[in-house]
XYZ file of C-alpha atoms in Angstrom:
600
model
C 76.197 75.319 145.058
C 74.407 72.983 146.741
C 73.366 75.177 148.310
C 71.664 76.381 145.698
C 70.740 73.553 144.016
C 68.321 72.654 147.749
C 66.828 76.669 146.999
C 66.203 76.527 143.700
C 64.301 73.659 143.143
C 64.679 73.512 139.285
C 67.737 72.614 139.284
C 67.411 69.657 140.634
C 64.530 68.525 138.143
C 64.217 66.210 135.705
C 61.727 66.114 132.642
C 60.827 62.720 132.018
C 57.950 60.922 129.454
C 54.195 60.031 130.244
C 52.293 59.082 127.470
C 54.350 60.995 125.328
C 54.008 63.760 126.679
C 56.608 65.440 129.027
C 56.525 66.078 132.915
C 58.429 67.640 135.826
C 60.165 64.806 138.513
C 61.546 67.390 140.992
C 64.849 65.187 143.188
C 65.426 65.467 146.300
C 68.123 68.153 146.822
C 71.732 65.898 147.577
C 75.007 67.084 148.849
C 76.407 68.291 144.688
C 79.617 66.858 143.146
C 82.025 69.301 141.901
C 84.848 68.242 140.052
C 88.623 68.827 139.603
C 90.870 68.619 138.126
C 94.680 70.071 137.613
C 94.490 70.749 133.631
C 98.001 73.827 132.428
C 97.878 73.450 128.922
C 94.725 72.478 126.597
C 92.277 73.621 129.262
C 90.249 75.984 126.606
C 90.428 72.793 123.959
C 88.909 71.262 126.879
C 86.136 72.859 128.666
C 85.118 73.907 124.707
C 84.709 70.031 124.691
C 82.409 69.383 127.823
C 80.036 72.636 126.585
C 79.610 70.581 124.189
C 78.864 67.696 125.629
C 74.639 66.356 125.506
C 72.517 66.116 128.547
C 70.273 63.571 129.577
C 67.471 65.210 130.341
C 65.327 61.736 132.110
C 68.482 61.007 134.828
C 70.338 64.517 135.191
C 72.097 66.529 136.339
C 71.160 69.714 134.295
C 73.612 71.061 135.973
C 77.570 70.535 135.846
C 80.644 72.190 137.295
C 84.174 72.059 137.033
C 87.637 73.703 139.080
C 90.314 73.420 137.285
C 93.540 74.587 138.306
C 95.381 76.316 135.537
C 98.559 77.393 137.560
C 99.270 76.956 141.257
C 97.580 80.927 141.804
C 94.863 80.091 139.096
C 91.795 78.200 138.906
C 88.821 78.306 136.487
C 85.541 77.559 137.353
C 83.164 75.751 134.495
C 79.535 75.573 134.916
C 77.370 74.079 132.186
C 73.638 74.464 133.097
C 71.164 72.707 129.850
C 68.696 75.956 128.519
C 65.409 73.903 129.748
C 66.535 74.630 133.585
C 68.150 78.321 133.276
C 68.054 81.576 130.682
C 70.204 84.923 130.988
C 68.859 86.719 133.822
C 68.581 82.873 136.093
C 72.251 83.080 135.271
C 72.778 86.390 137.374
C 71.223 85.464 139.736
C 73.080 82.229 139.601
C 76.276 84.040 140.435
C 75.144 86.802 142.753
C 73.470 83.532 144.973
C 77.123 82.326 144.504
C 78.835 85.049 145.104
C 76.767 85.534 148.015
C 77.070 82.358 149.598
C 80.873 81.718 149.264
C 81.248 84.531 150.830
C 79.253 83.835 154.140
C 80.313 80.559 154.146
C 84.054 81.682 153.700
C 83.773 83.617 156.862
C 82.378 81.383 159.216
C 79.514 80.874 158.939
C 76.499 79.200 156.570
C 74.805 81.727 154.419
C 71.044 82.507 154.652
C 69.295 84.118 152.656
C 65.056 84.495 152.478
C 62.918 81.340 151.166
C 61.951 81.658 147.938
C 57.803 82.256 147.993
C 57.271 80.795 144.685
C 59.540 77.819 142.834
C 59.511 77.604 139.225
C 57.030 74.445 139.443
C 54.265 77.004 140.632
C 55.303 79.119 137.538
C 54.728 76.723 134.629
C 51.389 75.227 136.785
C 50.173 79.313 136.395
C 50.794 79.530 133.030
C 49.132 76.757 131.795
C 46.246 77.818 134.071
C 45.663 81.074 132.351
C 46.332 79.564 128.479
C 43.693 76.954 129.517
C 40.750 78.643 131.514
C 41.227 81.249 128.303
C 43.476 84.209 130.247
C 45.074 84.822 127.094
C 42.691 84.702 124.322
C 42.762 88.867 124.012
C 46.730 87.980 123.641
C 45.783 85.829 120.768
C 43.730 87.377 118.845
C 46.325 90.011 118.902
C 49.331 88.586 117.194
C 46.483 86.091 114.941
C 45.631 89.179 113.747
C 49.096 90.862 113.758
C 50.786 88.075 111.486
C 47.507 87.203 109.859
C 49.369 87.205 106.317
C 52.362 85.635 107.367
C 55.784 87.827 105.357
C 57.576 85.661 103.357
C 60.993 83.970 105.403
C 64.433 86.525 104.871
C 65.737 85.745 101.687
C 69.866 87.119 103.155
C 72.991 85.752 100.757
C 74.757 83.579 102.156
C 78.007 82.161 101.111
C 76.665 78.181 101.227
C 73.166 76.492 100.167
C 70.495 76.271 102.648
C 70.978 72.748 103.667
C 67.510 70.718 103.579
C 67.629 70.049 106.512
C 68.461 72.518 109.593
C 72.255 70.749 111.699
C 72.376 73.760 114.180
C 76.420 73.970 113.006
C 77.446 77.516 114.539
C 79.924 79.515 116.143
C 80.137 82.854 117.771
C 82.081 86.005 116.648
C 82.314 89.069 119.266
C 83.695 92.963 118.341
C 83.995 96.228 120.170
C 82.108 98.484 119.848
C 82.942 102.586 120.639
C 81.762 104.242 123.714
C 81.746 107.342 122.106
C 79.238 105.273 120.315
C 77.520 103.351 122.923
C 76.740 107.004 124.256
C 75.585 108.713 120.950
C 72.805 105.996 120.864
C 71.563 106.974 123.856
C 71.811 110.489 124.122
C 69.466 109.789 120.406
C 67.288 107.588 121.563
C 66.615 109.966 124.894
C 65.603 112.846 122.545
C 63.693 110.547 120.052
C 61.124 109.025 123.337
C 62.856 105.580 122.515
C 64.920 102.749 124.154
C 67.969 101.582 123.139
C 67.144 98.459 121.756
C 64.421 100.046 119.808
C 67.150 102.324 117.943
C 69.393 98.936 117.588
C 66.458 97.009 116.325
C 65.451 99.668 113.972
C 68.821 99.766 112.536
C 69.195 96.391 112.152
C 66.365 96.409 110.205
C 67.228 98.591 108.164
C 70.676 96.580 107.346
C 68.637 93.329 106.048
C 66.541 95.840 103.941
C 69.102 97.059 102.311
C 70.954 93.930 102.129
C 67.973 92.092 100.878
C 65.803 94.552 99.582
C 62.824 93.218 101.611
C 60.502 95.393 102.330
C 58.753 92.799 104.865
C 60.180 90.333 107.417
C 60.003 89.303 111.345
C 62.774 89.474 113.385
C 62.580 87.253 116.876
C 63.544 88.623 120.142
C 63.776 87.480 123.467
C 61.907 88.834 126.557
C 62.697 88.393 130.050
C 58.926 87.291 131.487
C 58.284 87.851 134.771
C 56.107 89.900 135.384
C 55.364 89.052 138.513
C 57.280 90.024 140.993
C 57.474 86.639 142.691
C 59.256 85.889 139.868
C 62.576 88.319 139.926
C 65.234 86.174 142.120
C 64.023 82.532 140.417
C 65.990 80.185 138.171
C 64.973 78.380 135.594
C 63.372 78.791 132.142
C 61.672 81.774 131.805
C 62.813 83.797 128.205
C 59.995 83.757 125.615
C 60.920 84.716 122.079
C 58.362 87.743 120.257
C 58.512 87.685 116.612
C 58.698 91.092 115.516
C 57.148 92.295 112.399
C 59.993 94.622 110.077
C 57.718 97.129 107.962
C 60.315 99.365 105.261
C 57.526 100.342 102.530
C 56.996 103.523 101.107
C 61.194 104.261 101.911
C 60.581 105.803 104.751
C 64.006 108.106 106.435
C 65.502 106.421 109.810
C 63.607 109.052 112.450
C 59.849 106.828 110.373
C 61.142 103.674 111.007
C 62.185 104.225 114.420
C 58.931 105.138 115.074
C 57.238 101.780 113.164
C 59.447 99.981 115.647
C 58.397 101.721 118.405
C 55.099 100.945 118.086
C 55.018 96.974 117.570
C 57.581 96.589 120.104
C 55.449 98.579 122.908
C 51.982 96.295 121.151
C 54.483 92.605 121.600
C 55.915 94.119 125.022
C 51.714 93.820 125.964
C 51.308 91.144 124.406
C 54.043 89.142 125.640
C 52.139 86.361 127.955
C 51.600 84.009 124.859
C 54.743 81.457 124.685
C 56.058 81.509 121.315
C 55.229 77.485 120.390
C 51.621 78.383 121.099
C 51.650 81.145 118.692
C 53.307 79.034 115.959
C 51.186 76.733 116.507
C 48.533 79.537 116.617
C 49.177 80.605 113.408
C 49.588 76.724 111.386
C 52.352 77.981 110.405
C 54.527 75.066 107.262
C 57.110 73.472 109.121
C 60.155 73.817 106.821
C 63.017 71.264 107.868
C 65.550 74.555 106.314
C 65.007 77.319 108.570
C 62.669 78.283 111.866
C 59.546 79.060 112.251
C 58.101 82.590 111.825
C 61.848 84.240 111.943
C 65.493 82.940 111.055
C 67.430 85.879 112.247
C 66.701 87.154 116.153
C 68.163 90.885 117.694
C 69.502 90.557 121.685
C 70.144 93.289 123.510
C 72.163 92.759 126.864
C 72.212 95.174 129.326
C 74.326 93.596 132.370
C 75.046 96.705 134.479
C 75.282 94.574 137.635
C 77.292 94.798 140.697
C 80.573 93.282 139.544
C 81.254 89.494 141.054
C 83.392 89.547 144.571
C 84.482 86.142 146.055
C 86.193 86.540 149.599
C 90.176 86.034 149.163
C 89.323 85.509 145.359
C 89.938 88.200 142.086
C 87.328 86.284 139.740
C 86.443 87.496 136.180
C 83.885 85.768 134.232
C 85.081 84.036 131.288
C 82.536 84.279 128.071
C 82.772 80.660 125.842
C 81.726 80.421 122.782
C 78.913 78.388 120.932
C 79.394 76.382 118.573
C 75.871 75.408 117.490
C 72.999 77.759 116.356
C 69.184 77.882 116.891
C 69.012 79.942 114.233
C 70.565 81.836 111.022
C 71.668 84.455 112.396
C 71.699 86.249 116.035
C 72.868 89.463 116.552
C 73.813 90.215 120.580
C 74.086 94.072 121.159
C 75.712 93.656 124.744
C 76.554 96.708 127.224
C 78.542 95.488 130.478
C 80.379 97.494 133.064
C 83.234 96.747 130.679
C 82.081 98.594 127.672
C 79.488 97.352 124.300
C 80.228 94.780 121.790
C 77.951 92.972 119.454
C 78.372 89.710 119.209
C 77.348 87.072 116.187
C 75.847 83.896 116.771
C 75.737 82.115 112.779
C 75.111 78.928 111.004
C 78.160 78.139 109.823
C 76.280 76.004 106.923
C 75.055 79.523 105.276
C 77.836 82.272 106.513
C 81.449 82.752 106.178
C 83.312 84.237 109.236
C 84.292 87.414 106.513
C 81.141 88.160 105.875
C 79.721 87.773 109.767
C 83.116 90.455 110.540
C 82.232 93.218 106.925
C 78.455 92.203 108.507
C 79.574 94.310 111.690
C 80.853 96.724 110.244
C 78.489 97.418 107.943
C 75.608 97.796 111.137
C 78.236 99.996 112.474
C 78.765 102.240 109.793
C 74.578 103.015 109.123
C 74.185 103.071 113.671
C 77.348 106.375 113.111
C 74.542 107.425 109.510
C 71.706 107.553 111.369
C 72.891 109.210 114.254
C 74.516 111.650 112.278
C 71.636 112.387 109.282
C 68.183 110.623 111.332
C 65.563 112.600 109.038
C 67.927 110.864 105.692
C 66.132 108.421 103.001
C 67.217 104.800 104.761
C 67.862 103.386 100.895
C 70.354 106.813 101.314
C 71.799 105.984 103.800
C 75.770 104.395 103.795
C 76.534 101.328 104.898
C 79.922 100.613 103.474
C 83.376 100.922 105.499
C 85.662 103.947 105.189
C 88.423 100.941 103.484
C 85.612 98.861 101.508
C 84.761 102.112 100.340
C 88.214 102.572 99.359
C 88.432 99.517 98.172
C 85.501 100.240 95.137
C 86.727 103.015 94.859
C 90.295 103.728 94.354
C 91.306 100.056 94.946
C 88.878 98.047 92.245
C 89.679 101.025 90.195
C 93.374 101.001 89.951
C 93.502 99.435 86.918
C 96.332 100.966 85.580
C 98.748 99.176 83.067
C 101.518 99.437 80.927
C 101.368 99.400 77.275
C 102.253 100.300 73.972
C 101.248 103.967 73.847
C 102.960 104.651 70.582
C 100.969 101.048 69.230
C 98.226 101.567 66.195
C 95.807 98.851 65.640
C 97.307 97.939 62.229
C 101.132 97.146 63.650
C 99.346 94.572 66.761
C 98.339 92.496 63.493
C 101.069 92.909 61.800
C 103.595 91.810 64.207
C 101.209 88.464 65.093
C 101.791 88.076 61.449
C 105.364 88.273 61.426
C 105.569 85.354 64.796
C 102.634 83.461 62.637
C 102.372 83.215 59.140
C 100.877 79.878 58.849
C 98.199 80.463 61.448
C 94.336 80.409 60.112
C 93.668 84.496 61.151
C 90.292 84.319 59.061
C 87.676 82.202 58.194
C 84.786 82.743 55.802
C 81.738 79.090 55.205
C 85.022 77.192 53.368
C 87.250 80.023 52.613
C 90.137 80.837 55.009
C 93.465 83.295 54.749
C 96.009 83.107 56.838
C 97.654 85.925 58.758
C 101.198 86.648 56.338
C 98.445 86.065 53.152
C 95.696 88.756 54.710
C 98.848 91.429 55.944
C 100.213 90.914 52.251
C 96.816 91.656 50.690
C 95.743 94.494 53.509
C 99.011 95.970 52.667
C 98.260 96.226 47.858
C 95.019 97.971 49.351
C 96.940 99.500 51.988
C 99.106 101.019 48.761
C 96.333 101.285 45.880
C 94.321 103.119 48.830
C 97.170 105.776 49.633
C 97.727 106.417 45.851
C 94.271 107.972 46.370
C 94.971 110.006 48.550
C 93.940 107.992 52.435
C 96.209 109.063 55.207
C 96.443 109.500 59.231
C 92.361 110.737 59.595
C 90.645 110.391 56.249
C 87.042 108.877 56.749
C 86.815 106.115 54.412
C 83.603 104.281 53.402
C 83.360 100.223 54.341
C 80.116 98.737 52.453
C 80.689 95.019 52.215
C 78.675 91.669 52.259
C 80.335 89.091 55.256
C 83.433 87.783 53.423
C 86.941 87.475 53.251
C 87.821 90.457 51.612
C 85.169 92.675 54.860
C 88.260 91.583 56.689
C 91.023 92.316 54.165
C 88.603 96.379 53.514
C 89.313 96.906 57.475
C 93.112 96.146 57.279
C 93.892 97.591 54.524
C 91.859 100.945 54.749
C 93.926 101.269 58.750
C 97.209 100.459 57.208
C 96.743 103.809 54.536
C 96.451 105.497 57.519
C 92.873 105.699 57.202
C 89.548 105.291 59.259
C 86.848 102.635 57.819
C 83.502 104.361 58.616
C 81.299 100.499 58.526
C 78.262 100.938 56.148
C 75.776 97.712 56.895
C 74.797 96.378 53.052
C 70.974 95.646 55.114
C 70.596 99.457 56.181
C 67.456 101.709 53.911
C 69.237 102.922 51.351
C 68.192 106.910 53.027
C 70.396 106.143 56.387
C 73.431 104.915 54.241
C 73.419 107.860 52.019
C 72.976 110.315 54.884
C 76.364 108.853 57.158
C 78.095 108.741 53.819
C 77.233 112.190 53.915
C 77.209 113.009 57.740
C 80.901 112.264 57.428
C 82.395 113.813 54.429
C 83.177 109.842 53.078
C 84.645 110.350 49.529
C 86.143 107.199 49.150
C 83.764 103.666 49.863
C 84.828 100.217 49.371
C 82.714 98.750 48.492
C 81.351 94.928 46.405
C 80.253 95.348 42.361
C 76.929 93.940 43.275
C 76.732 96.424 46.253
C 77.469 99.837 44.079
C 73.873 100.318 42.678
C 72.776 100.757 46.278
C 74.110 104.645 45.864
C 74.256 104.456 42.138
C 70.601 104.395 41.047
C 68.510 106.550 39.402
C 66.677 107.428 42.110
C 69.422 108.066 44.827
C 71.189 110.496 42.581
C 68.119 112.785 41.572
C 67.853 113.708 45.411
C 71.648 113.271 46.159
C 73.715 114.013 43.971
C 76.990 114.339 46.091
C 77.308 111.196 46.262
C 78.296 110.442 42.170
C 81.388 112.520 43.465
C 82.861 109.542 46.150
C 85.182 107.421 44.452
C 83.707 103.578 44.381
C 86.341 100.719 44.984
C 84.761 97.169 43.809
C 87.948 94.767 45.628
C 85.694 91.970 43.953
C 86.196 93.282 40.043
C 88.983 95.977 41.131
C 91.093 93.894 42.794
C 93.263 92.338 39.802
C 94.582 96.144 39.823
C 94.840 96.883 43.559
C 97.198 93.877 43.096
C 99.478 95.011 41.158
C 101.044 97.550 44.075
C 103.737 96.224 46.304
C 102.926 93.665 49.590
C 104.912 95.282 51.454
C 104.217 97.670 54.929
C 103.290 100.464 53.497
C 104.885 103.656 55.414
C 101.831 105.913 56.508
C 101.638 109.121 59.401
C 99.393 108.073 61.051
C 99.919 108.106 65.594
C 97.674 106.432 68.128
C 95.924 109.533 68.627
C 94.069 109.519 64.756
C 91.670 108.063 63.765
C 91.000 104.510 63.712
C 86.803 104.537 62.433
C 83.929 105.823 63.232
C 80.469 103.953 64.133
C 76.584 105.385 63.741
C 74.667 105.032 66.512
C 71.541 103.885 66.351
C 69.447 106.871 65.972
C 66.483 105.299 68.548
C 66.139 109.307 69.858
C 67.153 111.279 66.208
C 68.872 110.865 63.882
C 72.435 108.798 63.944
C 75.867 110.423 65.487
C 79.035 109.366 64.373
C 81.310 108.117 67.142
C 85.511 109.062 66.305
C 87.161 106.339 67.741
C 91.410 106.248 68.121
C 93.580 104.242 67.681
C 95.049 104.456 71.554
C 91.495 103.716 72.775
C 91.019 100.395 70.809
C 94.873 99.215 71.969
C 93.956 99.985 75.026
C 91.032 98.063 75.306
C 92.717 95.176 74.186
C 95.265 95.098 76.470
C 92.838 95.590 79.217
C 90.625 92.419 77.166
C 94.051 90.669 77.478
C 94.600 90.794 81.289
C 90.774 90.490 82.132
C 89.211 87.965 80.627
C 92.585 86.412 79.366
C 91.870 87.053 75.367
C 94.781 86.398 73.808
């Protein structure tokens, strides 16, 4: 470790303030201090806590290391670097050189490696010079033209409201990817003339489109930014962020999306030297403390297929530490290494729950498989649901079978309620009301009267009445008689009412005295002579006669499969049509409403 710090100036660099601007201070090399503790229990928690401990950029060190003995023959080497002095590429350089140096010293000799041609400070000066002498003018113009109109922010549905100010609280979860899917993706990419990254990004864009219905949005992605050969062996923060614009207009197929991604990606790679921070400044993006500028979601392909680390006399494995912070709403990492592939998602815990992230990864993998199987399918038709979700939606959520009284009719449900609570108020109209017992008795009298006129199962009885207590008595009475009612709104035009009566073949009409004339004016009778054959019962005028009938429940031969009512459609596309509804359908519906939403 001391050798590495001496070799790479950035590992002994701190950052001070001079008139409001940060600058690098390279400290002289000193022996590295490696802490050592013995901790057999709770060491994972300790490491997580230590990983979240802030650095002091002005004093350093910005590299920390701790050797933790967790068993007599097992230790953990914990290494923590601030991101300002390292990046993903640098991590591989660091670990590879650490391995080589360890093996050299373990062999009893000081490790030697060729001197580095440049240091990170040289790169920083070179980059600044290019920005100041307009060497990057063409790249500036490319990005400014590319984002002449910046797409609206990506509006993903979140589990929690977006905070007014980002907290950067986050979590990372990792999910395996099958080797078969990985190999299929590589073969497909080769066939399409694109990179693995482009195929993965195209599917990710489609996923976000399916989630948001936004046809344009932006996604961030990192690039190593080591275009100079001298920087390949350096440790330092070289990585730059490219902003890739997604365009999913016109409901393209997946192959078309893939070609759009290829074109955008190649253009971005060719203009990757302009630092992301300078791009934000150039575009004069309005800052929003609740989200990142230019993009809120990042996609990363991490390919670490280098040789495995070897330490002389030691069996060594790398351990990943899940971050408890995030810079963006979401970051998708597609990881490929010697052990296989996985998808890791770093997400804002202020916005998303773990279950949402798991479903999102499942949808992404389903979308990848579907796109590989049918690349010329429209992206709106590519399936994204997992098999378990499809079963849940199509089978489990539709498994609404319930046991209910299949031998019951509507009026029998009412009669049961009337027996239980005869004094409870059943109907209220303006200042009048009817209790269950009274409504039941009066409906029974009307039912007996109707049965005397021949009303029985599937007999259609018209009911044309204004809102009133008598209207409810009429409805229940018709059902108790065994018949089915045909509701006729007295505010409808006469020709519509007469059509419904004749179309249904109604022979008995329950109405009120003042409404009877609607059907028996001279003009109506002259054009519709059949209406004179209808039996008109005016419930208000004829009630003294009806009231002479028994008030006990009448006996009828009606069954659940018989009609309960016939209701006519609006007729907006032609003549109204009568829809026949049987008792069992209504009872089924009422029973289901008892379960959800809970009508009693």
